[in-house]
Coordinates of C-alpha atoms in Angstrom, one line a residue:
M1275 CA -37.4 -21.3 -3.5
S1276 CA -38.8 -18.8 -1.1
A1277 CA -38.7 -15.1 -1.7
I1278 CA -36.1 -14.7 1.1
T1279 CA -33.9 -17.4 -0.3
A1280 CA -34.1 -16.0 -3.7
A1281 CA -33.2 -12.5 -2.4
R1282 CA -30.2 -14.0 -0.6
A1283 CA -29.1 -15.9 -3.7
G1284 CA -29.4 -12.7 -5.8
T1285 CA -27.3 -10.7 -3.3
A1286 CA -24.6 -13.4 -3.2
G1287 CA -24.5 -13.5 -7.0
R1288 CA -24.0 -9.8 -7.3
W1289 CA -20.7 -10.1 -5.4
E1290 CA -19.5 -13.2 -7.3
I1291 CA -16.8 -11.2 -9.2
T1292 CA -15.3 -9.9 -5.9
R1293 CA -15.3 -13.4 -4.4
Q1294 CA -13.8 -14.8 -7.6
A1295 CA -11.0 -12.3 -7.5
L1296 CA -10.3 -13.0 -3.8
R1297 CA -10.3 -16.8 -4.5
A1298 CA -7.8 -16.4 -7.3
G1299 CA -5.5 -14.3 -5.3
R1300 CA -5.6 -16.0 -1.9
R1301 CA -2.4 -18.0 -2.3
S1302 CA -0.5 -14.9 -3.5
L1303 CA -1.9 -12.9 -0.5
A1304 CA -0.8 -15.6 1.9
I1305 CA 2.7 -15.4 0.5
W1306 CA 2.8 -11.6 0.7
A1307 CA 1.5 -11.7 4.3
A1308 CA 4.3 -14.2 5.2
A1309 CA 6.9 -11.9 3.5
F1310 CA 5.7 -8.9 5.6
A1311 CA 5.8 -10.9 8.8
G1312 CA 9.3 -12.2 8.0
L1313 CA 10.5 -8.7 7.2
I1314 CA 9.1 -7.4 10.5
A1315 CA 10.6 -10.3 12.4
L1316 CA 14.0 -9.6 10.9
Y1317 CA 13.9 -5.9 11.9
A1318 CA 12.5 -6.8 15.3
V1319 CA 15.3 -9.2 16.2
I1320 CA 17.9 -6.6 15.3
W1321 CA 16.2 -4.0 17.5
P1322 CA 18.0 -5.0 20.8
S1323 CA 21.4 -4.4 19.2
V1324 CA 20.3 -1.0 17.9
R1325 CA 18.6 0.3 21.0
G1326 CA 21.0 2.7 22.8
N1327 CA 23.7 2.3 20.1
T1328 CA 24.8 5.9 19.2
S1329 CA 27.2 4.7 16.5
W1330 CA 24.3 4.1 14.1
R1331 CA 23.1 7.7 14.5
N1332 CA 26.6 9.1 14.1
L1333 CA 27.0 7.1 10.9
F1334 CA 23.7 8.4 9.6
D1335 CA 24.7 11.9 10.3
T1336 CA 27.8 11.6 8.3
L1337 CA 25.9 10.4 5.2
P1338 CA 25.1 12.9 2.4
Q1339 CA 21.8 14.6 2.7
T1340 CA 20.6 13.1 -0.6
Y1341 CA 21.3 9.6 0.7
R1342 CA 19.4 10.3 3.9
A1343 CA 16.4 11.6 2.0
L1344 CA 16.2 8.5 -0.1
F1345 CA 16.0 6.1 2.8
T1346 CA 13.8 8.1 5.3
A1347 CA 10.4 9.5 4.8
S1348 CA 11.1 12.7 6.7
G1349 CA 14.9 13.0 6.2
T1350 CA 15.6 12.5 10.0
I1351 CA 16.4 9.5 12.1
D1352 CA 15.7 8.6 15.7
L1353 CA 17.0 5.2 16.8
S1354 CA 16.3 5.8 20.4
T1355 CA 12.7 4.3 20.1
A1356 CA 11.3 1.3 18.3
G1357 CA 8.9 3.6 16.4
G1358 CA 11.8 5.7 15.1
Y1359 CA 13.9 2.7 14.3
L1360 CA 11.1 1.0 12.3
G1361 CA 10.2 4.3 10.8
V1362 CA 13.5 4.1 9.0
E1363 CA 13.9 0.4 8.4
L1364 CA 10.3 -0.6 7.7
M1365 CA 8.2 2.5 6.9
G1366 CA 10.9 4.5 5.0
F1367 CA 11.5 2.2 2.1
M1368 CA 10.9 -1.6 2.3
G1369 CA 7.4 -1.4 3.7
P1370 CA 6.1 1.1 1.1
A1371 CA 7.9 -0.8 -1.7
L1372 CA 6.4 -4.1 -0.8
I1373 CA 2.8 -2.9 -0.4
A1374 CA 3.1 -0.9 -3.6
V1375 CA 4.4 -3.9 -5.6
Y1376 CA 1.5 -6.1 -4.2
A1377 CA -1.1 -3.4 -4.9
I1378 CA 0.2 -2.6 -8.4
T1379 CA 0.3 -6.3 -9.2
A1380 CA -3.2 -6.9 -8.0
G1381 CA -4.6 -3.7 -9.5
S1382 CA -3.0 -4.4 -12.9
A1383 CA -4.3 -8.0 -12.9
A1384 CA -7.9 -6.9 -12.1
I1385 CA -8.7 -5.6 -15.6
A1386 CA -5.7 -5.4 -17.8
G1387 CA -4.3 -8.7 -16.7
E1388 CA -7.6 -10.5 -17.2
E1389 CA -7.8 -8.9 -20.7
D1390 CA -4.3 -10.1 -21.5
R1391 CA -5.4 -13.6 -20.5
G1392 CA -8.4 -13.5 -22.7
G1393 CA -10.9 -13.8 -19.8
L1394 CA -12.3 -10.2 -19.7
E1395 CA -14.9 -10.8 -22.4
V1396 CA -16.3 -13.8 -20.5
T1397 CA -16.6 -11.7 -17.3
L1398 CA -18.3 -8.9 -19.2
S1399 CA -20.8 -11.4 -20.7
A1400 CA -22.4 -11.8 -17.3
P1401 CA -25.6 -9.8 -16.5
I1402 CA -23.6 -7.0 -14.8
S1403 CA -22.5 -3.6 -15.9
R1404 CA -18.9 -2.7 -16.6
V1405 CA -19.0 -0.2 -13.7
Q1406 CA -20.1 -3.0 -11.3
V1407 CA -17.2 -5.2 -12.6
L1408 CA -14.6 -2.5 -12.0
V1409 CA -16.1 -1.6 -8.6
Q1410 CA -16.1 -5.2 -7.4
R1411 CA -12.5 -5.7 -8.5
F1412 CA -11.7 -2.5 -6.6
I1413 CA -13.4 -3.9 -3.5
A1414 CA -11.3 -7.1 -3.9
L1415 CA -8.2 -4.9 -4.1
V1416 CA -9.2 -3.1 -0.9
I1417 CA -9.9 -6.3 1.0
G1418 CA -6.5 -7.8 -0.1
I1419 CA -4.6 -4.7 1.1
V1420 CA -6.5 -4.5 4.4
T1421 CA -5.9 -8.3 5.0
L1422 CA -2.2 -7.9 4.3
M1423 CA -1.9 -4.9 6.7
L1424 CA -3.9 -6.7 9.4
A1425 CA -1.3 -9.5 9.1
A1426 CA 1.6 -6.9 9.3
G1427 CA 0.0 -5.2 12.2
A1428 CA -0.4 -8.5 14.1
A1429 CA 3.3 -9.3 13.4
L1430 CA 4.3 -5.9 14.8
W1431 CA 2.2 -6.4 17.9
I1432 CA 3.5 -9.9 18.5
F1433 CA 7.2 -9.0 18.1
S1434 CA 6.8 -5.7 20.0
A1435 CA 5.5 -7.8 23.0
L1436 CA 8.2 -10.5 22.6
L1437 CA 11.1 -8.1 22.3
D1438 CA 9.8 -5.3 24.6
M1439 CA 9.7 -2.7 21.7
G1440 CA 7.0 -0.7 23.4
L1441 CA 4.8 -0.1 20.4
G1442 CA 1.3 0.7 21.4
L1443 CA -1.8 -0.5 19.5
G1444 CA -2.4 3.1 18.3
A1445 CA 1.1 3.4 16.8
I1446 CA 0.8 0.0 15.1
A1447 CA -2.6 0.9 13.7
S1448 CA -1.3 4.2 12.4
G1449 CA 1.6 2.5 10.7
A1450 CA -0.5 -0.2 9.1
A1451 CA -3.1 2.3 8.0
A1452 CA -0.5 4.5 6.4
L1453 CA 1.0 1.7 4.4
A1454 CA -2.5 0.5 3.5
I1455 CA -3.5 3.9 2.2
F1456 CA -0.3 4.3 0.2
G1457 CA -0.9 0.8 -1.3
L1458 CA -4.5 1.6 -2.1
F1459 CA -3.5 4.7 -4.0
T1460 CA -0.9 2.9 -6.1
G1461 CA -3.2 -0.1 -6.7
T1462 CA -6.0 2.2 -7.7
I1463 CA -3.8 3.9 -10.3
A1464 CA -2.8 0.5 -11.7
L1465 CA -6.4 -0.6 -11.8
A1466 CA -7.5 2.6 -13.4
V1467 CA -4.8 2.8 -16.1
G1468 CA -5.5 -0.9 -16.9
A1469 CA -9.2 -0.2 -17.2
A1470 CA -8.6 2.7 -19.5
S1471 CA -6.0 1.4 -21.8
G1472 CA -5.0 -2.1 -21.0
T1473 CA -1.7 -1.0 -19.4
A1474 CA -0.5 -0.3 -15.9
A1475 CA 1.8 2.4 -14.4
L1476 CA 4.2 2.5 -11.5
V1477 CA 3.3 5.9 -10.1
A1478 CA 4.6 4.9 -6.6
V1479 CA 8.1 5.5 -7.8
A1480 CA 7.3 9.1 -8.8
S1481 CA 5.6 9.7 -5.4
Y1482 CA 8.6 8.4 -3.6
L1483 CA 11.1 10.4 -5.6
I1484 CA 9.2 13.6 -5.3
N1485 CA 9.3 13.3 -1.5
A1486 CA 13.0 12.4 -1.4
L1487 CA 14.3 14.9 -3.9
A1488 CA 12.1 17.7 -2.5
Q1489 CA 14.2 17.5 0.7
V1490 CA 17.4 18.3 -1.2
T1491 CA 16.2 20.3 -4.2
S1492 CA 14.4 23.6 -3.7
A1493 CA 12.8 23.4 -7.1
L1494 CA 10.8 20.4 -6.1
R1495 CA 10.0 21.5 -2.6
P1496 CA 6.6 23.0 -3.5
A1497 CA 5.6 19.7 -5.0
R1498 CA 6.3 17.6 -1.9
P1499 CA 2.8 18.1 -0.4
I1500 CA 1.2 16.5 -3.4
S1501 CA 3.2 13.3 -3.0
P1502 CA 1.0 10.5 -1.5
Y1503 CA 4.1 9.0 0.0
Y1504 CA 4.7 12.2 1.9
L1505 CA 1.1 12.7 2.8
V1506 CA 0.7 9.4 4.6
L1507 CA 4.3 8.4 5.5
G1508 CA 6.2 11.6 5.8
N1509 CA 4.9 12.1 9.4
E1510 CA 6.5 8.8 10.5
P1511 CA 3.2 7.3 11.6
L1512 CA 4.7 4.6 13.9
A1513 CA 6.3 7.4 16.0
H1514 CA 3.9 10.3 15.6
G1515 CA 0.6 8.9 14.5
L1516 CA -1.3 9.0 11.2
R1517 CA -1.6 12.4 9.6
L1518 CA -5.4 12.5 9.1
A1519 CA -5.5 15.4 6.6
G1520 CA -3.0 13.6 4.4
A1521 CA -4.8 10.2 4.7
V1522 CA -8.1 11.8 3.8
S1523 CA -6.5 13.6 0.8
V1524 CA -5.0 10.4 -0.6
L1525 CA -8.2 8.4 0.0
A1526 CA -10.2 11.1 -1.8
A1527 CA -7.8 11.0 -4.7
A1528 CA -8.2 7.2 -4.9
A1529 CA -12.0 7.5 -4.9
A1530 CA -11.9 10.1 -7.6
I1531 CA -9.5 8.0 -9.7
T1532 CA -11.8 4.9 -9.3
A1533 CA -14.8 7.0 -10.4
A1534 CA -13.0 8.3 -13.4
A1535 CA -11.8 4.7 -14.3
S1536 CA -15.4 3.5 -14.1
I1537 CA -16.5 6.1 -16.7
L1538 CA -13.6 5.3 -19.0
F1539 CA -14.1 1.6 -18.7
A1540 CA -17.8 1.9 -19.4
R1541 CA -17.1 3.8 -22.6
R1542 CA -14.1 1.8 -23.8
D1543 CA -14.3 -0.2 -27.0
L1544 CA -13.1 -3.7 -26.2
R1545 CA -13.8 -5.3 -29.6

């Protein structure tokens, strides 16, 4: 074996844990991508009947403020544009819920799930550090989320063109990026908690509720800016673009949590 071939083999081997995680989750990822595409298709075919229909807006305005806050990221509704309509139907609740469930499931399975199945000791017996194991599983999580949001973005673009929804590539990219960042944060929490203690947490629910209740409860209003849900989705990115400061803040938090998880996992007694 030449030196170049050996170097390539060594590089490939160093990423085997990431590839193994992606192989194990490819069927699940395909199902999730199909679910997102189906949901987008459902909302898209309803759009022609909603466009220009003022009765929907009038009905929304009659609902209690608490109800409106629970089903919209910003507490307002604009059904005159496809971006505003999908901001309520897709980005306000179902989209974040789906990406959070996928990310939490994948993040929990990365360390805690493998430990429950009895395979973590085998993985750690490989000539690779625990930090590298966690980082490679994190990279697999990122790739899965990005792949899922690329599929969702493609579905948005296709149905926007077919049904004349008028969504530009910039708006679609902003919406997909916002969902991806929110999913990455929730998945990172699940990965980190699993790495530290063998359990996972659904912090996405707290993030969502803080944003919703802060709109109707003055006591929680100061806490709204710390909600990842609000930081990346509260600006209704399909209609107004991605809030860069919020996106950077959430990504920085995910990076810090991953670093902390690496330290905890390296020190954890798995005997």
